[in-house]
Short mmCIF file of C-alpha atoms in Angstrom, two decimals:
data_model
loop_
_atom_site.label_atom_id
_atom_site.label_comp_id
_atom_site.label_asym_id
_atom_site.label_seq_id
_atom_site.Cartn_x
_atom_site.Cartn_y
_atom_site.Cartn_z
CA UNK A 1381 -69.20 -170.33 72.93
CA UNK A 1382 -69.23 -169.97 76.54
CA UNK A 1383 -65.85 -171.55 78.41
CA UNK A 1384 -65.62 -173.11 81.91
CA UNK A 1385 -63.71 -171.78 84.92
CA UNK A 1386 -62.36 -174.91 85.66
CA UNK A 1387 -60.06 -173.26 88.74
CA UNK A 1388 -61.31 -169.98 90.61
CA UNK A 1389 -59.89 -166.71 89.97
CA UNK A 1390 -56.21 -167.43 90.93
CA UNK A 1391 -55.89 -169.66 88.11
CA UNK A 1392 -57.56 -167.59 85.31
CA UNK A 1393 -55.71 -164.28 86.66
CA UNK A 1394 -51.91 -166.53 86.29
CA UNK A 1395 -53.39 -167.76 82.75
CA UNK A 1396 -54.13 -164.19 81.75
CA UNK A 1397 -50.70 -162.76 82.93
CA UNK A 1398 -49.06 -165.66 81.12
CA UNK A 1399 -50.50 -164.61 78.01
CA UNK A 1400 -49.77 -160.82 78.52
CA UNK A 1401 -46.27 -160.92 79.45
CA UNK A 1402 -45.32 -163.97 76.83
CA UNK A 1403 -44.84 -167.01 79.33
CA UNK A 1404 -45.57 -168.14 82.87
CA UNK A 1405 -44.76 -166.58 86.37
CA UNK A 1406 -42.21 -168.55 88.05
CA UNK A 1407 -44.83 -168.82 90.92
CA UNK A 1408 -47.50 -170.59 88.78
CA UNK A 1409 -45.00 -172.69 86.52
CA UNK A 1410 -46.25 -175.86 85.72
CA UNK A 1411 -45.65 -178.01 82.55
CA UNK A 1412 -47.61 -177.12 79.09
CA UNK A 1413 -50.17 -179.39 78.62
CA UNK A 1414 -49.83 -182.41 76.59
CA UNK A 1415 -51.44 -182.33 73.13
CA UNK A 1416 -52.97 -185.93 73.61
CA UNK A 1417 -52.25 -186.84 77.35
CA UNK A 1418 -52.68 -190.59 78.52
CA UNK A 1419 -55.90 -190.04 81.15
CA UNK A 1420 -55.84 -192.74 83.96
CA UNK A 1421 -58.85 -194.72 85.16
CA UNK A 1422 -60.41 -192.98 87.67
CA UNK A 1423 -59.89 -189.58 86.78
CA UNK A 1424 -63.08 -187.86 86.02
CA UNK A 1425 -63.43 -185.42 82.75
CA UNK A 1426 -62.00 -186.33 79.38
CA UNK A 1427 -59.94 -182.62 78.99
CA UNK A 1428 -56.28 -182.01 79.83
CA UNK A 1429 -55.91 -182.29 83.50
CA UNK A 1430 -53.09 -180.59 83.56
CA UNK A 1431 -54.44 -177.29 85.27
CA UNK A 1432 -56.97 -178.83 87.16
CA UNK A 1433 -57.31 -182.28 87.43
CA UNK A 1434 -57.23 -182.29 91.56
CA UNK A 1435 -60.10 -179.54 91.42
CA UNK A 1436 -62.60 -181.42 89.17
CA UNK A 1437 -61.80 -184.57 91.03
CA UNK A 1438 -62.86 -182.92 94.11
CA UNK A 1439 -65.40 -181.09 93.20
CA UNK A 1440 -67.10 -184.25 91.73
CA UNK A 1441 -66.71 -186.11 94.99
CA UNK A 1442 -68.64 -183.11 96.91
CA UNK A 1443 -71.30 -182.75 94.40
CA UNK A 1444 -71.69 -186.41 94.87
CA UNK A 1445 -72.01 -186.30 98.91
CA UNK A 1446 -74.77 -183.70 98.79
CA UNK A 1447 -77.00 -185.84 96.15
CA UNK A 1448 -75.96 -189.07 97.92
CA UNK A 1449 -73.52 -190.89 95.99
CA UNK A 1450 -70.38 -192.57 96.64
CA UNK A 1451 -67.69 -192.34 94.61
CA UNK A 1452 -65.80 -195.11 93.21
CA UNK A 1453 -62.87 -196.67 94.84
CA UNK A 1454 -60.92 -195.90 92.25
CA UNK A 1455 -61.53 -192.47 91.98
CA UNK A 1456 -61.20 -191.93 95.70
CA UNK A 1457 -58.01 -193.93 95.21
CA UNK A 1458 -56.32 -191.35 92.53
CA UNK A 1459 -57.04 -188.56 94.54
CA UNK A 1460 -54.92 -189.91 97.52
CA UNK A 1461 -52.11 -190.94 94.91
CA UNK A 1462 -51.99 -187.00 93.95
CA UNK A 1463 -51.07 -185.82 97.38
CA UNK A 1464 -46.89 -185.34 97.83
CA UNK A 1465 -45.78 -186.83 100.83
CA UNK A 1466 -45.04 -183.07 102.38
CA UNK A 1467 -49.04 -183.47 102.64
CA UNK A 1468 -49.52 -180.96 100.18
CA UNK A 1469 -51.20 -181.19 96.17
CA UNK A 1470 -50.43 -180.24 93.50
CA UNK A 1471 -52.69 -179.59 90.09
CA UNK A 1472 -52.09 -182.38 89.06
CA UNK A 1473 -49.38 -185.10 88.51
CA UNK A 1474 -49.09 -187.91 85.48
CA UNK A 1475 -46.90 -190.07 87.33
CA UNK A 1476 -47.57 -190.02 90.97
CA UNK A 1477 -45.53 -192.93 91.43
CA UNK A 1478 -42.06 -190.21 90.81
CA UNK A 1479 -41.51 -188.44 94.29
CA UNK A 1480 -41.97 -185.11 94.67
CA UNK A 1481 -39.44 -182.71 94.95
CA UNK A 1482 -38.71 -178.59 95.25
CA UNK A 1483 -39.78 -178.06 92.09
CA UNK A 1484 -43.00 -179.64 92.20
CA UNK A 1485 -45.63 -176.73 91.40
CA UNK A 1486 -47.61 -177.58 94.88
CA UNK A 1487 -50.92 -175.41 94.88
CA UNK A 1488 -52.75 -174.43 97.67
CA UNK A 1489 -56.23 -174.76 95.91
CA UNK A 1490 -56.06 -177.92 94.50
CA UNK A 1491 -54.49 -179.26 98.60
CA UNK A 1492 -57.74 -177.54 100.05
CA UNK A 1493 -60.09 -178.32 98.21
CA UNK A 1494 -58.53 -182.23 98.31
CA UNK A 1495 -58.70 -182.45 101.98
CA UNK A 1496 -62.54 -180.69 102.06
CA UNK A 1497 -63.63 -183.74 99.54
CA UNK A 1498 -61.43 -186.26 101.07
CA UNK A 1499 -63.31 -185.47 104.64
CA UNK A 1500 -66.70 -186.96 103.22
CA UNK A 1501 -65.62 -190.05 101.36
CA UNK A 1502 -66.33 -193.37 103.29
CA UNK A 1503 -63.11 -194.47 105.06
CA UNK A 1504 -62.02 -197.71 105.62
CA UNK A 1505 -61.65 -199.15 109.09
CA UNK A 1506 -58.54 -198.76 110.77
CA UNK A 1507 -57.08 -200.54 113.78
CA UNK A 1508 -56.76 -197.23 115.09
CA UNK A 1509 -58.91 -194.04 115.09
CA UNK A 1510 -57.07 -191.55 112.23
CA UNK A 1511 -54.75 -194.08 110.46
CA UNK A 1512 -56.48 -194.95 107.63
CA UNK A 1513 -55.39 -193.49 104.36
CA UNK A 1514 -58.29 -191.04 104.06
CA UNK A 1515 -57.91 -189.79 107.60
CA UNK A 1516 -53.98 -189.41 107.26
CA UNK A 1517 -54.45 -187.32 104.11
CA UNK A 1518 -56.52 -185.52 105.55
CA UNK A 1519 -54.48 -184.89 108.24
CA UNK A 1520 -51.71 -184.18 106.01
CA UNK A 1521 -53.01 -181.77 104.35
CA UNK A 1522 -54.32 -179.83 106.68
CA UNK A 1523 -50.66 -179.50 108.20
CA UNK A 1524 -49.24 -178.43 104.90
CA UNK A 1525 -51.68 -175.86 104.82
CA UNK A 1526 -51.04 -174.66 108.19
CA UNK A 1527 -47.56 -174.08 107.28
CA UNK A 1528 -47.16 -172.46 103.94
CA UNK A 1529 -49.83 -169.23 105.37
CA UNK A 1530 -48.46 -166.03 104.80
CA UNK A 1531 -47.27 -163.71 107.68
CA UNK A 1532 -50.61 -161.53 106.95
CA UNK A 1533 -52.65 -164.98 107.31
CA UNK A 1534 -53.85 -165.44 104.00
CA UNK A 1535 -52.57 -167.91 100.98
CA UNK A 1536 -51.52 -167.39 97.51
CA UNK A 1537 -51.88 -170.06 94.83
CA UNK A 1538 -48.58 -171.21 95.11
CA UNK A 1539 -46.68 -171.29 98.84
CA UNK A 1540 -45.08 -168.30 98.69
CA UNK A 1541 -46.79 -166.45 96.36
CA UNK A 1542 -49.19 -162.99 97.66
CA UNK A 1543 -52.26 -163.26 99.57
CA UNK A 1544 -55.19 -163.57 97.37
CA UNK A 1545 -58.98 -163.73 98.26
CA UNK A 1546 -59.89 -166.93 96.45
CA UNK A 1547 -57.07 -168.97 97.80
CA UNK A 1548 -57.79 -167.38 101.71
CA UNK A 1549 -60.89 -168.52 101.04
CA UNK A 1550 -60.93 -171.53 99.49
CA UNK A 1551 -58.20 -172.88 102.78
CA UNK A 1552 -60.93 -171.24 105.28
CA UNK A 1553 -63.83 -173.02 103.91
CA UNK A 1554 -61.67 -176.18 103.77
CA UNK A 1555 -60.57 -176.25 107.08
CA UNK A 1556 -64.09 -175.22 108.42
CA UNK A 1557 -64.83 -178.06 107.35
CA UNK A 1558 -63.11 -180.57 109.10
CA UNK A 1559 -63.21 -179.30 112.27
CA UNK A 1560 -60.48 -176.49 112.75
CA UNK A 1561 -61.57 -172.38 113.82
CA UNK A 1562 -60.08 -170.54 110.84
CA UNK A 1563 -59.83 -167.25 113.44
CA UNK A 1564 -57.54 -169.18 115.61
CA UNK A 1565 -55.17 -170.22 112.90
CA UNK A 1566 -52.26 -167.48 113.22
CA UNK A 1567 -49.37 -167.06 110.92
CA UNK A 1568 -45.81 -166.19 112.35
CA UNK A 1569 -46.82 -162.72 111.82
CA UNK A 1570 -49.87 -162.70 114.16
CA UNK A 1571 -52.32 -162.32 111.53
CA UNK A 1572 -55.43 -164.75 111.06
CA UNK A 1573 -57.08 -165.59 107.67
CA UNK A 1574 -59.70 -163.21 108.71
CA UNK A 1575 -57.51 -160.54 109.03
CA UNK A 1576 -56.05 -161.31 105.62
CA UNK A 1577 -59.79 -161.55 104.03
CA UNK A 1578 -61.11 -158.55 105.53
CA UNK A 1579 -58.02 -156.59 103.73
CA UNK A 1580 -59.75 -157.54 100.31
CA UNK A 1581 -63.05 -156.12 101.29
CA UNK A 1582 -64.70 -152.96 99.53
CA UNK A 1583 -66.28 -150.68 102.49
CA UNK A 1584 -70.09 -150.23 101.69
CA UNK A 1585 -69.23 -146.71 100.39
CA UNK A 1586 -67.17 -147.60 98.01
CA UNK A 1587 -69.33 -146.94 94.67
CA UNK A 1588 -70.16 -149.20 92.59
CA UNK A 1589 -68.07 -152.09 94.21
CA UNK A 1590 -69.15 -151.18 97.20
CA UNK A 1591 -69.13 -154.56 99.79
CA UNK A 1592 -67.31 -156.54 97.42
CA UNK A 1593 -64.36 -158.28 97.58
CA UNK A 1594 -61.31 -158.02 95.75
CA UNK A 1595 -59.03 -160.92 94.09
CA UNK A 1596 -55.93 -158.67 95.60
CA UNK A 1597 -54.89 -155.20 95.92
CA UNK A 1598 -53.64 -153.57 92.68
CA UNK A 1599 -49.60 -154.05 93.03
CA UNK A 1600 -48.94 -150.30 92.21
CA UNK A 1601 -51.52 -148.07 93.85
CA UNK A 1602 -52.79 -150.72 96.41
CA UNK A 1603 -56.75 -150.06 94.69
CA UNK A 1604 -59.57 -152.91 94.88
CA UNK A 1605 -61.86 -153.97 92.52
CA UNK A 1606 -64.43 -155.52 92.84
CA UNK A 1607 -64.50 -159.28 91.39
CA UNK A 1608 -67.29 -161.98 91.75
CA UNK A 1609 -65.68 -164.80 92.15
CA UNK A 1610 -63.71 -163.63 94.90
CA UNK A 1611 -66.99 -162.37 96.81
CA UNK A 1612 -68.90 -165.23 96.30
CA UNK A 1613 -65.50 -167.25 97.99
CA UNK A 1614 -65.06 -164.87 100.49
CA UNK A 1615 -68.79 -164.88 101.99
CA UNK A 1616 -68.44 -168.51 102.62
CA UNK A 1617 -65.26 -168.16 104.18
CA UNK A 1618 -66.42 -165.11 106.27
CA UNK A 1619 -69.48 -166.94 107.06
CA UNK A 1620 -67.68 -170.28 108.34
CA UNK A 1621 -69.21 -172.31 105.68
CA UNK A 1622 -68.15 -174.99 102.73
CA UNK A 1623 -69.60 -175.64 99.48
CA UNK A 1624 -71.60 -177.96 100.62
CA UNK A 1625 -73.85 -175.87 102.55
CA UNK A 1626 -77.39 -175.68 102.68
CA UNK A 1627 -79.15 -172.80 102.47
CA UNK A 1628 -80.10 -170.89 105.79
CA UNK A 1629 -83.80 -170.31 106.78
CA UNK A 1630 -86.21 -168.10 107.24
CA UNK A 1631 -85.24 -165.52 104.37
CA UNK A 1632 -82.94 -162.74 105.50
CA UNK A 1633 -82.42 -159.36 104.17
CA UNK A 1634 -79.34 -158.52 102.65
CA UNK A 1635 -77.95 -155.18 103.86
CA UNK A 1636 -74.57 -154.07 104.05
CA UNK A 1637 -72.91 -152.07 106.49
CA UNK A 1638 -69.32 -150.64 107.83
CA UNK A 1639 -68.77 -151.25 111.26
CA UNK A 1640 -65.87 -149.39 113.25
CA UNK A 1641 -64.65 -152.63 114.10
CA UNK A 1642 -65.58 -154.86 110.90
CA UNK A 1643 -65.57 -158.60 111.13
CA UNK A 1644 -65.32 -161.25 108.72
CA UNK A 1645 -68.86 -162.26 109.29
CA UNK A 1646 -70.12 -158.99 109.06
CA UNK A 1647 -67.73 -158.65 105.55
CA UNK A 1648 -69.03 -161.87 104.08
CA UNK A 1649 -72.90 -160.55 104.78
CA UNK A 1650 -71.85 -157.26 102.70
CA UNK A 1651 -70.43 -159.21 99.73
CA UNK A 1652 -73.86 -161.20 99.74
CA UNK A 1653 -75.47 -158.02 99.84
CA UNK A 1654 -73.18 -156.75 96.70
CA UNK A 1655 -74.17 -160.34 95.01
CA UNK A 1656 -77.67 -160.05 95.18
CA UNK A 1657 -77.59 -156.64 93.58
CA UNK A 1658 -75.23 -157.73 90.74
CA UNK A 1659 -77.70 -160.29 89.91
CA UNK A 1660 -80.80 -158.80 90.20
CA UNK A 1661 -80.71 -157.53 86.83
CA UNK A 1662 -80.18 -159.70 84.21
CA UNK A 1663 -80.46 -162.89 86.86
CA UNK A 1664 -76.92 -163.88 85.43
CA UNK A 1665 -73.29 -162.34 86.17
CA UNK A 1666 -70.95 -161.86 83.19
CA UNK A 1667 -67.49 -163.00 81.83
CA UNK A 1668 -65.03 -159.88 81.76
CA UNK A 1669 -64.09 -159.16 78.31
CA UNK A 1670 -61.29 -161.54 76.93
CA UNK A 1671 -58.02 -159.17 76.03
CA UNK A 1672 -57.49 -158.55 72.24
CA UNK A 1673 -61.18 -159.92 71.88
CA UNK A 1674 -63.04 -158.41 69.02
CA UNK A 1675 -66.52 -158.03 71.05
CA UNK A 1676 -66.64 -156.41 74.21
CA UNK A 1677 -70.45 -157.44 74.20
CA UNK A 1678 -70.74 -159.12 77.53
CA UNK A 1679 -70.63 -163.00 77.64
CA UNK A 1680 -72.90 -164.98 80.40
CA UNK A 1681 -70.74 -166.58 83.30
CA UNK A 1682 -72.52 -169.80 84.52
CA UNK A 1683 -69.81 -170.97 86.47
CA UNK A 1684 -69.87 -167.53 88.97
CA UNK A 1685 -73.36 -167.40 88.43
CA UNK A 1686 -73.74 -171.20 90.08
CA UNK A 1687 -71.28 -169.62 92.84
CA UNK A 1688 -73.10 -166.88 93.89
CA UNK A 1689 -76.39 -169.14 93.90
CA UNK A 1690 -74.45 -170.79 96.35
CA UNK A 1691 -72.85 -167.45 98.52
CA UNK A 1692 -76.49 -166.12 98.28
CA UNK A 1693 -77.85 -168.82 100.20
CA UNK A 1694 -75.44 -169.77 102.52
CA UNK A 1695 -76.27 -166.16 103.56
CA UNK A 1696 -79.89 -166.80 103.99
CA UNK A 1697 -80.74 -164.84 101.06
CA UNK A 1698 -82.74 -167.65 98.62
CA UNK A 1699 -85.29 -165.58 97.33
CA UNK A 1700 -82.72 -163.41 95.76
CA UNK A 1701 -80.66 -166.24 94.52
CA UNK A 1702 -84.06 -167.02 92.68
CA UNK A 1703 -83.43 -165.32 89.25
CA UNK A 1704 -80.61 -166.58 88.93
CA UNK A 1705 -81.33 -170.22 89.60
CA UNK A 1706 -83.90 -169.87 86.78
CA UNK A 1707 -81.59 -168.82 84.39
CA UNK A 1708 -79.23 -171.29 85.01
CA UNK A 1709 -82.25 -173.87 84.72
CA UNK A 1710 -82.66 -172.87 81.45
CA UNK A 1711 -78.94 -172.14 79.80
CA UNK A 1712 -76.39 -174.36 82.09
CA UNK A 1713 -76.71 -177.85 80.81
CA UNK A 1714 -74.99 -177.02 77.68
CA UNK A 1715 -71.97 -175.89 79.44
CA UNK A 1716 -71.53 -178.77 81.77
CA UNK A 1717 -72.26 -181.28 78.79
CA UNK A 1718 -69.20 -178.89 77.02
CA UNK A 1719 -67.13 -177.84 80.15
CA UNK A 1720 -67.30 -181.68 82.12
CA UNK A 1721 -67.53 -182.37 85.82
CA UNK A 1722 -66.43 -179.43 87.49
CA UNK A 1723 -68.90 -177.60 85.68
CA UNK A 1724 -72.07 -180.04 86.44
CA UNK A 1725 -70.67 -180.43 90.25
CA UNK A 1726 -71.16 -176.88 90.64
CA UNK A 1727 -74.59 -176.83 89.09
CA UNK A 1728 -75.59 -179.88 91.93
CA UNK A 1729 -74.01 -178.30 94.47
CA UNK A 1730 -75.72 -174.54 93.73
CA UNK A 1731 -79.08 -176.71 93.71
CA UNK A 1732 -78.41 -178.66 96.60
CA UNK A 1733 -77.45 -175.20 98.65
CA UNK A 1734 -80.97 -173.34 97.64
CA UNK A 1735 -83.02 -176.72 97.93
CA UNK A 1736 -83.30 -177.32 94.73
CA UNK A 1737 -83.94 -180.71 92.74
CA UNK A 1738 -80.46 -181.66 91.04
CA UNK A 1739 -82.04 -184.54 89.49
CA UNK A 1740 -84.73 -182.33 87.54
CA UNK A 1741 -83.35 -179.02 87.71
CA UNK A 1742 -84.85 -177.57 84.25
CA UNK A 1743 -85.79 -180.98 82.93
CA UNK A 1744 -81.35 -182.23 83.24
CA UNK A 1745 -80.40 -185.25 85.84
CA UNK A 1746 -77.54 -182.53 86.87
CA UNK A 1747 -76.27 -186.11 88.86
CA UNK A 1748 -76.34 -188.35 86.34
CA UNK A 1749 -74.30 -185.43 84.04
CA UNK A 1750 -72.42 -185.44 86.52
CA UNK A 1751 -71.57 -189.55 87.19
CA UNK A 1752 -71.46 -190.22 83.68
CA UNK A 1753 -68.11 -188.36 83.67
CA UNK A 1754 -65.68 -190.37 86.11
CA UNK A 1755 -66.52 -194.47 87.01
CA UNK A 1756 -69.28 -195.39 87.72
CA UNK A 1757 -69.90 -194.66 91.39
CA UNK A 1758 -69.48 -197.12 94.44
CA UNK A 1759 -73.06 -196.73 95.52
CA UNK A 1760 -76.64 -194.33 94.65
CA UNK A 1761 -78.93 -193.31 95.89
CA UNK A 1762 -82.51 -195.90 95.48
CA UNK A 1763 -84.04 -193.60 92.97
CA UNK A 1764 -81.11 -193.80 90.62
CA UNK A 1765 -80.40 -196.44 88.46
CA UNK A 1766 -76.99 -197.38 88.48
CA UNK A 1767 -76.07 -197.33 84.84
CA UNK A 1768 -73.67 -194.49 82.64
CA UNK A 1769 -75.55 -192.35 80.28
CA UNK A 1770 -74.47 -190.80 77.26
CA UNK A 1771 -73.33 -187.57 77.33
CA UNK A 1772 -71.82 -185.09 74.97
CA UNK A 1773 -68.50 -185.20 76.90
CA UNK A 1774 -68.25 -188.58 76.66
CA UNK A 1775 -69.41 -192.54 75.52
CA UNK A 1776 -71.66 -193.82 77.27
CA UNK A 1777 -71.59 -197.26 78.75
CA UNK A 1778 -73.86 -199.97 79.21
CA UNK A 1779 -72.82 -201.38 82.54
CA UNK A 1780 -76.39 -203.81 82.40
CA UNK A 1781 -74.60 -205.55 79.23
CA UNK A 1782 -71.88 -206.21 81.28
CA UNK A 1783 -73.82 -208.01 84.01
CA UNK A 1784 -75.51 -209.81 81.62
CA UNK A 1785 -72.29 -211.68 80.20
CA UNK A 1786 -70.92 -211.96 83.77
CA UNK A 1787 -74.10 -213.99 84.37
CA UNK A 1788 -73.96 -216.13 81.41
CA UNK A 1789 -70.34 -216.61 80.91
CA UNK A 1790 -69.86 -217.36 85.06
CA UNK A 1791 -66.69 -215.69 84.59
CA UNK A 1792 -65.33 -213.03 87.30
CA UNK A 1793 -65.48 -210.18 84.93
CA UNK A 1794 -66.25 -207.46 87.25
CA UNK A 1795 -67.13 -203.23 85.99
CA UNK A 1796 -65.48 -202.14 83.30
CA UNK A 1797 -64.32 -198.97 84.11
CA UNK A 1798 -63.49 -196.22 81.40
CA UNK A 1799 -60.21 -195.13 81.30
CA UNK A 1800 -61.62 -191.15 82.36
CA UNK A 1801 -59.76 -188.89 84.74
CA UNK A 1802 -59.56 -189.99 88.60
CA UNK A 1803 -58.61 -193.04 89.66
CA UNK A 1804 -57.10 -194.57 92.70
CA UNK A 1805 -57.69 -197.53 94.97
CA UNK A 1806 -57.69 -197.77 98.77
#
């Protein structure tokens, strides 16, 4: 049965080392999750948040800006809770009422990709432009950001720990989007994040990998291999662009080339190129092979797949991206009803970049998947009905029934709200 990446590469390459060497890096310690853990209202998913509760949160709230919905207070509310008051997050915290300290296990994924989904919540009005709790978090964690880069401009999961692709580009994208030039962000070193990105990048010539991207250089002999998931983060990084992209018209040609000088645009355009070709096979990419695993046969990835939907098109390259959004039309709504709302927010937000309908997208209401997983949201759009569905990941809940005894009982009984993963009131 096919598994959710519920964190980009960073997270599954820390998980695999853990498992390899017996226990956890010091860089990417963080408690063992609980057998049964107590989820609070507002927190979308049903699964352990331990790893990743920030990222599904967030990744929910974007998938829900691109199809038009606003999340629920509460939700929106949970997610500022998370945040440390250094301004950075970290995967996720039980009790966000206990302060942070040094040995909070802050994560720079989890703080960018906070701040990107934070930016396009509605925001109270504030007496003053900026002081409203979105905008401070925001804020916040921008400037946490800022200073934990490394001195060759990238990010590692963990402050401190080395430059990786995914994390550089998951902090580009993020602060893209809220207004800051990524190439004018330089770390006491002197180096940008470009500079940091374009030192995972495979040179056109390089075989089979050739204009990929690398998760990092091998420690020993300083080698890079290719990896999707880094590629398909890296060419929206290179390219300036967030998740929440739509997809760029008229159709361009993917090519990849090896400039003298290379740039990060130019780099992100090559690991589009190397995309396209890695899915013009089978219309699907696949999960590497699981150590110790019995089969090597090769296992379908739908999350990278839905990721390089989205690379491809933010690159102007659709009609390439088109195999592969059939095939996730037909096999991805199993995984998201298994894998929860990270997995159906990246299914909406892979349709949403190539202009496809998320509300029919192979005969599955990828939103309502997707909003039956966390409260019910603060608004929809018209053509939605504002009622939970039943879903295989969770109860459904008949929020009409609800009404109905407000109405006759006159009592102030208000939503009843299921006690899911995200929660947090303005």
């Amino acid at each position: 049965m096919i598994t959710v990446r519920v964190r980009h590469g960073a997270a599954a390459l820390a998980a695999a080392a853990a498992l390899l060497s017996g226990g956890v890096p010091a860089a990417h310690a963080a408690p063992s999750p609980a057998p049964s853990p107590t989820l609070p209202a507002g927190l979308y998913g049903t699964g352990d948040p331990t790893y990743d509760g920030v990222w599904r949160q967030s990744l929910a709230f974007m998938a829900q800006q691109v199809a038009g919905v606003e999340p629920n207070r509460t939700a929106v509310g949970w997610l500022l809770d998370q945040q440390c008051d250094s301004g950075g997050f970290a995967s996720y915290r039980p009790d966000p009422a206990k302060t942070c300290d040094p040995r909070t296990p802050l994560d720079t994924n989890a703080t960018a990709v906070a701040v990107q989904a934070l930016s396009g919540v509605d925001r109270p009005e504030a007496a003053e432009p900026g002081t409203d709790p979105v905008s401070k978090a925001i804020g916040a964690g921008a400037a946490w950001l800022k200073g934990v880069q490394n001195k060759d401009g990238g990010w590692g999961y963990n402050p401190g720990a080395p430059s990786d692709a995914n994390s550089t580009s998951v902090v580009v994208s993020a602060l893209a989007a809220i207004g800051h030039r990524p190439g004018g962000i330089t770390s006491s070193g002197g180096r940008t994040p470009y500079d940091a990105l374009l030192g995972f990048a495979l040179p056109c010539d390089a075989g089979k990998g050739g204009g990929a991207f690398a998760y990092q250089r091998d420690a020993k002999t300083g080698a890079l291999v290719a990896n999707a998931d880094a590629t398909a983060a890296a060419v929206l990084a290179g390219l300036g662009k967030d998740i929440r992209t739509r997809g760029v018209e008229p159709e361009q040609k993917p090519t990849c080339a090896t400039p003298a000088r290379p740039t990060a645009e130019r780099a992100a355009r090559n690991g589009a190129a190397w995309l396209a070709g890695a899915l013009a096979g089978s219309g699907h990419l696949d999960l590497p092979p699981m150590p110790g695993a019995a089969s090597t046969a090769p296992r379908p990835d739908v999350g990278n797949t839905a990721d390089a939907v989205i690379a491809l098109g933010a690159a102007g390259h659709g009609g390439k991206a088109a195999g592969a959004v059939a095939w996730l039309k037909k096999n991805s709504a199993a995984w998201a009803r298994q894998n929860g709302p990270a997995a159906w927010a990246q299914l909406v937000l892979a349709a949403h970049t190539v202009g496809e309908d998320a509300r029919d997208f192979g005969g599955v209401d990828l939103v309502r998947g997707l909003n039956a997983t966390g409260p019910a949201p603060r608004s929809v759009p018209l053509e939605e009905k504002p009622e939970r569905q039943e879903t295989e990941e969770e109860p459904g809940f008949d929020v009409w029934l609800v009404v109905a005894v407000f109405l006759v009982a006159g009592m102030g009984i208000g939503f009843l709200l299921s006690g899911r993963k995200r929660n947090r009131q303005l």
